[in-house]
Tab-separated table of C-alpha atoms in Angstrom:
chain	number	residue	atom	x	y	z
A	1	MET	CA	214.377	66.436	107.967
A	2	THR	CA	211.496	68.544	106.805
A	3	ALA	CA	210.680	66.075	104.100
A	4	SER	CA	210.710	63.197	106.568
A	5	SER	CA	208.424	65.095	108.926
A	6	ASN	CA	206.033	65.828	106.055
A	7	VAL	CA	205.960	62.094	105.110
A	8	ARG	CA	205.120	61.093	108.676
A	9	SER	CA	202.496	63.797	108.860
A	10	ASP	CA	200.890	62.656	105.608
A	11	GLY	CA	200.938	59.107	106.801
A	12	THR	CA	199.351	59.992	110.109
A	13	ALA	CA	196.637	62.056	108.364
A	14	ALA	CA	195.937	59.113	105.922
A	15	GLY	CA	195.624	56.759	108.904
A	16	ARG	CA	193.171	59.030	110.624
A	17	ASP	CA	191.124	59.453	107.498
A	18	ALA	CA	190.996	55.669	107.086
A	19	ASP	CA	189.995	55.169	110.684
A	20	ASP	CA	187.321	57.853	110.389
A	21	ALA	CA	186.003	56.247	107.187
A	22	GLY	CA	185.969	52.897	108.927
A	23	PHE	CA	184.009	54.325	111.807
A	24	ARG	CA	181.360	55.886	109.570
A	25	HIS	CA	181.051	52.686	107.546
A	26	GLU	CA	180.544	50.505	110.619
A	27	LEU	CA	178.052	52.898	112.180
A	28	LEU	CA	175.993	53.134	109.038
A	29	ALA	CA	176.081	49.325	108.665
A	30	ARG	CA	174.811	48.687	112.185
A	31	VAL	CA	172.022	51.368	112.150
A	32	ARG	CA	168.594	50.022	111.410
A	33	PHE	CA	166.002	52.015	109.580
A	34	VAL	CA	163.159	50.914	111.878
A	35	ASP	CA	165.212	52.255	114.828
A	36	LEU	CA	165.484	55.662	113.128
A	37	LEU	CA	161.726	55.691	112.589
A	38	VAL	CA	161.177	54.921	116.297
A	39	LEU	CA	163.661	57.689	117.351
A	40	ALA	CA	162.053	60.194	114.973
A	41	ALA	CA	158.526	59.330	116.163
A	42	VAL	CA	159.172	60.987	119.531
A	43	PRO	CA	159.674	64.596	118.287
A	44	ALA	CA	156.835	64.021	115.823
A	45	VAL	CA	154.476	63.067	118.728
A	46	LEU	CA	155.718	66.069	120.763
A	47	GLY	CA	154.996	68.368	117.835
A	48	ALA	CA	151.634	66.802	117.168
A	49	VAL	CA	150.602	67.360	120.854
A	50	PHE	CA	151.896	70.940	120.725
A	51	SER	CA	149.599	71.579	117.708
A	52	LEU	CA	146.523	71.003	119.904
A	53	PRO	CA	144.628	74.008	121.325
A	54	GLU	CA	146.180	75.269	124.536
A	55	SER	CA	143.028	74.397	126.465
A	56	THR	CA	143.316	70.815	125.365
A	57	ARG	CA	147.026	70.736	126.291
A	58	ARG	CA	146.299	72.123	129.688
A	59	SER	CA	143.714	69.408	130.261
A	60	LEU	CA	146.422	66.835	129.451
A	61	ALA	CA	148.846	68.261	132.068
A	62	PHE	CA	149.234	66.547	135.445
A	63	ALA	CA	147.345	68.363	138.198
A	64	TYR	CA	148.887	67.465	141.564
A	65	THR	CA	145.587	68.219	143.364
A	66	ASP	CA	143.527	66.169	140.949
A	67	PRO	CA	145.842	63.372	139.518
A	68	THR	CA	144.598	60.782	137.061
A	69	VAL	CA	146.375	57.911	135.355
A	70	ARG	CA	145.709	59.427	131.990
A	71	THR	CA	147.247	62.811	132.732
A	72	ALA	CA	150.106	61.048	134.660
A	73	PHE	CA	151.108	59.651	131.229
A	74	THR	CA	150.102	62.480	128.827
A	75	ALA	CA	151.623	65.335	130.851
A	76	HIS	CA	155.161	64.290	129.837
A	77	TYR	CA	154.317	64.873	126.204
A	78	VAL	CA	152.718	68.306	126.709
A	79	HIS	CA	154.386	71.708	126.272
A	80	LEU	CA	152.718	74.999	126.639
A	81	ASP	CA	155.295	77.202	124.775
A	82	VAL	CA	157.514	76.782	121.804
A	83	ASP	CA	160.733	77.431	123.681
A	84	HIS	CA	160.043	74.673	126.170
A	85	LEU	CA	159.186	72.275	123.314
A	86	ALA	CA	162.300	73.261	121.253
A	87	GLY	CA	164.619	72.817	124.280
A	88	ASN	CA	163.287	69.317	125.039
A	89	VAL	CA	163.368	68.175	121.450
A	90	ALA	CA	166.937	69.389	121.069
A	91	GLY	CA	167.875	67.651	124.257
A	92	TYR	CA	166.171	64.441	123.161
A	93	GLY	CA	167.903	64.585	119.779
A	94	VAL	CA	171.386	64.823	121.296
A	95	LEU	CA	170.854	62.317	124.052
A	96	ALA	CA	169.012	59.683	122.029
A	97	GLY	CA	171.337	60.160	119.029
A	98	VAL	CA	174.601	59.809	120.927
A	99	GLY	CA	173.172	57.012	123.053
A	100	TYR	CA	171.982	55.057	120.116
A	101	ALA	CA	175.289	55.390	118.323
A	102	LEU	CA	177.141	54.145	121.445
A	103	ALA	CA	174.747	51.253	121.852
A	104	VAL	CA	174.871	49.985	118.239
A	105	LEU	CA	178.670	50.192	118.105
A	106	ALA	CA	178.973	48.407	121.435
A	107	GLY	CA	176.577	45.649	120.397
A	108	TYR	CA	173.880	46.711	122.863
A	109	ARG	CA	171.178	47.853	120.474
A	110	ARG	CA	168.497	45.710	122.172
A	111	PHE	CA	169.414	47.184	125.552
A	112	PHE	CA	169.059	50.689	124.293
A	113	MET	CA	165.803	50.125	122.500
A	114	ALA	CA	164.275	48.292	125.443
A	115	ALA	CA	165.327	51.091	127.796
A	116	LEU	CA	163.915	53.746	125.353
A	117	ALA	CA	160.637	51.905	125.221
A	118	THR	CA	160.448	51.681	128.981
A	119	PHE	CA	161.198	55.359	129.365
A	120	LEU	CA	158.533	56.395	126.893
A	121	ALA	CA	155.769	53.979	127.989
A	122	ALA	CA	156.273	53.439	131.738
A	123	PHE	CA	158.406	56.258	133.111
A	124	PRO	CA	155.727	59.021	132.613
A	125	VAL	CA	153.320	57.291	134.993
A	126	ILE	CA	156.095	56.284	137.420
A	127	LEU	CA	157.582	59.778	137.586
A	128	SER	CA	154.180	61.442	137.930
A	129	ALA	CA	153.175	59.063	140.763
A	130	LEU	CA	156.433	59.682	142.638
A	131	ASN	CA	155.932	63.408	142.110
A	132	LEU	CA	152.920	63.197	144.427
A	133	ALA	CA	155.336	62.812	147.281
A	134	VAL	CA	155.907	66.560	147.070
A	135	PRO	CA	152.403	68.116	147.467
A	136	ARG	CA	151.709	71.435	145.609
A	137	ASN	CA	148.935	73.270	143.946
A	138	ALA	CA	150.322	73.257	140.435
A	139	ILE	CA	150.373	71.367	137.177
A	140	GLY	CA	153.313	69.347	135.757
A	141	PHE	CA	154.139	68.946	132.087
A	142	GLY	CA	157.068	68.485	129.711
A	143	PHE	CA	159.434	65.858	128.373
A	144	SER	CA	162.458	66.794	130.490
A	145	GLY	CA	161.994	64.013	132.974
A	146	ILE	CA	162.329	61.436	130.111
A	147	ASN	CA	165.373	63.389	128.846
A	148	MET	CA	166.998	63.021	132.194
A	149	ALA	CA	166.238	59.303	132.060
A	150	LEU	CA	168.218	59.167	128.829
A	151	ALA	CA	170.940	61.069	130.568
A	152	GLY	CA	170.913	58.453	133.329
A	153	LEU	CA	171.325	55.680	130.786
A	154	LEU	CA	174.276	57.382	129.178
A	155	PRO	CA	176.962	56.396	131.737
A	156	LEU	CA	175.975	52.750	131.202
A	157	LEU	CA	176.162	53.081	127.435
A	158	LEU	CA	179.604	54.694	127.748
A	159	GLY	CA	180.666	51.783	129.958
A	160	VAL	CA	179.641	49.057	127.595
A	161	TYR	CA	181.065	51.011	124.694
A	162	ALA	CA	184.409	51.485	126.414
A	163	ARG	CA	184.577	47.802	127.378
A	164	GLU	CA	183.699	46.577	123.893
A	165	ARG	CA	185.938	49.063	121.995
A	166	PHE	CA	188.826	49.833	124.248
A	167	PHE	CA	189.071	47.962	127.491
A	168	PRO	CA	187.879	44.355	127.107
A	169	GLU	CA	188.990	43.423	130.599
A	170	ALA	CA	186.960	46.204	132.260
A	171	SER	CA	184.136	45.332	134.624
A	172	LEU	CA	180.771	46.974	134.338
A	173	ARG	CA	180.346	46.586	138.059
A	174	ALA	CA	182.474	49.678	138.560
A	175	LEU	CA	179.898	51.940	136.802
A	176	PRO	CA	178.096	53.142	140.051
A	177	ALA	CA	181.261	55.134	140.699
A	178	ALA	CA	180.172	57.386	137.776
A	179	PHE	CA	176.710	57.458	139.199
A	180	PHE	CA	177.846	58.841	142.543
A	181	LEU	CA	180.030	61.405	140.880
A	182	LEU	CA	177.235	62.646	138.636
A	183	VAL	CA	174.652	62.872	141.373
A	184	GLY	CA	177.127	64.941	143.383
A	185	TRP	CA	177.692	67.172	140.383
A	186	MET	CA	173.912	67.664	140.017
A	187	ALA	CA	173.585	68.526	143.655
A	188	LEU	CA	176.244	71.208	143.328
A	189	LEU	CA	174.451	72.606	140.267
A	190	ALA	CA	171.045	72.623	141.858
A	191	LEU	CA	172.170	73.946	145.274
A	192	PRO	CA	175.136	76.290	144.457
A	193	VAL	CA	177.056	77.895	147.297
A	194	SER	CA	176.604	81.669	147.197
A	195	GLU	CA	177.964	84.535	149.336
A	196	GLY	CA	175.891	84.836	152.490
A	197	SER	CA	174.586	81.256	152.388
A	198	LEU	CA	177.257	79.581	154.406
A	199	ASP	CA	174.830	77.858	156.773
A	200	GLY	CA	173.412	74.388	156.806
A	201	PRO	CA	171.004	74.690	153.843
A	202	GLY	CA	173.465	76.837	151.944
A	203	LEU	CA	176.135	74.096	152.135
A	204	ALA	CA	173.863	71.257	151.270
A	205	GLY	CA	174.821	71.160	147.615
A	206	LEU	CA	178.582	71.347	148.352
A	207	ALA	CA	178.298	68.694	151.052
A	208	THR	CA	176.384	66.358	148.684
A	209	ALA	CA	178.875	66.965	145.966
A	210	ILE	CA	181.826	66.090	148.220
A	211	ALA	CA	179.969	63.005	149.441
A	212	GLY	CA	179.346	62.001	145.782
A	213	LEU	CA	183.003	62.471	144.967
A	214	LEU	CA	184.209	60.470	147.911
A	215	LEU	CA	181.708	57.667	147.247
A	216	GLY	CA	182.624	57.580	143.616
A	217	LEU	CA	186.330	57.367	144.340
A	218	LEU	CA	185.903	54.768	147.068
A	219	TYR	CA	183.663	52.633	144.884
A	220	ALA	CA	186.100	52.799	142.029
A	221	SER	CA	188.969	51.879	144.289
A	222	SER	CA	187.024	48.952	145.749
A	223	ALA	CA	186.386	47.706	142.227
A	224	GLY	CA	190.153	47.604	141.600
A	225	ILE	CA	190.354	50.731	139.460
A	226	ARG	CA	193.509	52.803	139.618
A	227	ILE	CA	192.009	56.320	139.120
A	228	ARG	CA	195.012	58.062	137.588
A	229	GLN	CA	195.875	55.212	135.319
A	230	ALA	CA	192.314	54.852	134.164
A	231	LEU	CA	192.100	58.559	133.344
A	232	ARG	CA	195.405	58.474	131.340
A	233	ASP	CA	194.175	55.338	129.486
A	234	THR	CA	190.786	56.887	128.675
A	235	VAL	CA	192.320	60.054	127.305
A	236	ARG	CA	194.862	57.992	125.290
A	237	VAL	CA	192.272	55.815	123.599
A	238	ALA	CA	189.960	58.818	122.891
A	239	VAL	CA	192.771	60.647	121.175
A	240	SER	CA	194.326	57.738	119.312
A	241	ASN	CA	191.101	56.180	117.944
A	242	THR	CA	189.707	58.491	115.366
A	243	GLY	CA	185.912	58.327	115.121
A	244	TYR	CA	185.399	55.791	117.872
A	245	GLY	CA	187.406	57.910	120.408
A	246	ASP	CA	185.616	61.032	119.175
A	247	LEU	CA	182.178	59.473	119.885
A	248	PHE	CA	183.348	58.345	123.292
A	249	ALA	CA	184.633	61.935	124.115
A	250	VAL	CA	181.305	63.416	122.982
A	251	GLY	CA	179.439	61.021	125.156
A	252	VAL	CA	181.543	61.905	128.199
A	253	ALA	CA	181.127	65.627	127.541
A	254	LEU	CA	177.336	65.073	127.239
A	255	ALA	CA	177.180	63.077	130.481
A	256	VAL	CA	178.923	65.820	132.362
A	257	GLY	CA	177.376	68.819	130.524
A	258	TYR	CA	173.705	67.887	130.232
A	259	PRO	CA	173.086	68.163	133.965
A	260	THR	CA	173.739	71.875	133.637
A	261	VAL	CA	170.504	71.959	131.571
A	262	GLY	CA	168.495	69.740	133.903
A	263	PHE	CA	169.674	71.308	137.148
A	264	PRO	CA	169.925	75.077	136.742
A	265	GLY	CA	171.057	77.139	139.735
A	266	ASP	CA	167.847	79.162	139.506
A	267	PRO	CA	164.959	76.827	138.600
A	268	THR	CA	162.377	79.616	138.402
A	269	GLY	CA	161.126	80.955	135.077
A	270	THR	CA	158.391	83.063	133.742
A	271	GLY	CA	155.286	81.504	135.342
A	272	SER	CA	156.981	78.096	135.839
A	273	VAL	CA	159.497	76.247	137.966
A	274	VAL	CA	161.886	73.531	136.738
A	275	ASN	CA	161.047	70.279	138.547
A	276	LEU	CA	164.448	69.330	139.879
A	277	TYR	CA	162.897	66.516	141.790
A	278	VAL	CA	161.481	64.716	138.766
A	279	HIS	CA	164.784	65.239	136.930
A	280	LEU	CA	166.719	63.569	139.651
A	281	LEU	CA	164.132	60.690	139.777
A	282	GLY	CA	164.448	60.240	136.008
A	283	PHE	CA	168.146	60.090	136.146
A	284	CYS	CA	168.462	57.754	139.138
A	285	LEU	CA	165.757	55.325	138.064
A	286	ALA	CA	167.195	55.125	134.513
A	287	PHE	CA	170.600	54.213	135.839
A	288	ILE	CA	169.719	51.781	138.684
A	289	GLY	CA	167.296	49.440	136.929
A	290	PRO	CA	169.276	49.017	133.695
A	291	PHE	CA	172.501	48.677	135.670
A	292	ALA	CA	171.036	45.783	137.598
A	293	LEU	CA	170.237	44.103	134.307
A	294	LEU	CA	173.699	44.735	132.924
A	295	ALA	CA	175.384	43.444	136.028
A	296	GLY	CA	173.281	40.349	135.887
A	297	GLY	CA	174.421	39.659	132.293
A	298	ALA	CA	171.175	40.617	130.516
A	299	PHE	CA	171.295	41.972	126.975
A	300	GLU	CA	174.651	40.444	126.150
A	301	GLU	CA	174.735	40.181	122.364
């Protein structure tokens, strides 16, 4: 009996090793060198801007009381201290790396690269302009709004990856359910319920989280998804598909976990405040626009 068990164990291990090798081989075969150069250019640009004198960097930040088109764009590539820069570069590396891997293995490379180009070229001005809706005497800077745009794209990439790899009959039209759930989660993170705050404003985060949960569940149900069965199937394919399932699990963990970085319970820091508004804008715009294109059948490869 022990010998038989060992044989089965060895066979399972060999099968997992083969699956993992196949995953790595396919990923390397689909990756394009020019894409890696584009991805690597972003931290290079952020580092180059950081090497400028502080006075120059401050002149490139977005002043809400004196906005210009130039600073609306440049501000998102400006950092005033190394910790802020390192955090955003690390966040970009994880989000862009996982997102790109999901996209190329799902056959949606063009979709990802087009979205990334839009985030880098157009979103800085758009986010800065929308920021003017909240007047303040301050300056805005940092790459975190673009990082949150990549986080907003991640549920879409997980959706196309799951459909192409695990659930070919799945409909992408159910993806807004994930959007509602994540927005509710962000609201709970940004507006946590604390002792002594059980009034209207103190319960805003919890109320929004519950609304997001209910909307997500209702949307999923209206799309014909059986929630419990879908969860069981998702766990099963993630566990049974070495490499491909691992990447999917990492993507899900990142989609749920990264909002804890973008929406801290206490947004104040030393001489600065985390711009929760621009983070939410980045996430929402990056989901809504690309989802409309996916639902319309664009970028099918």
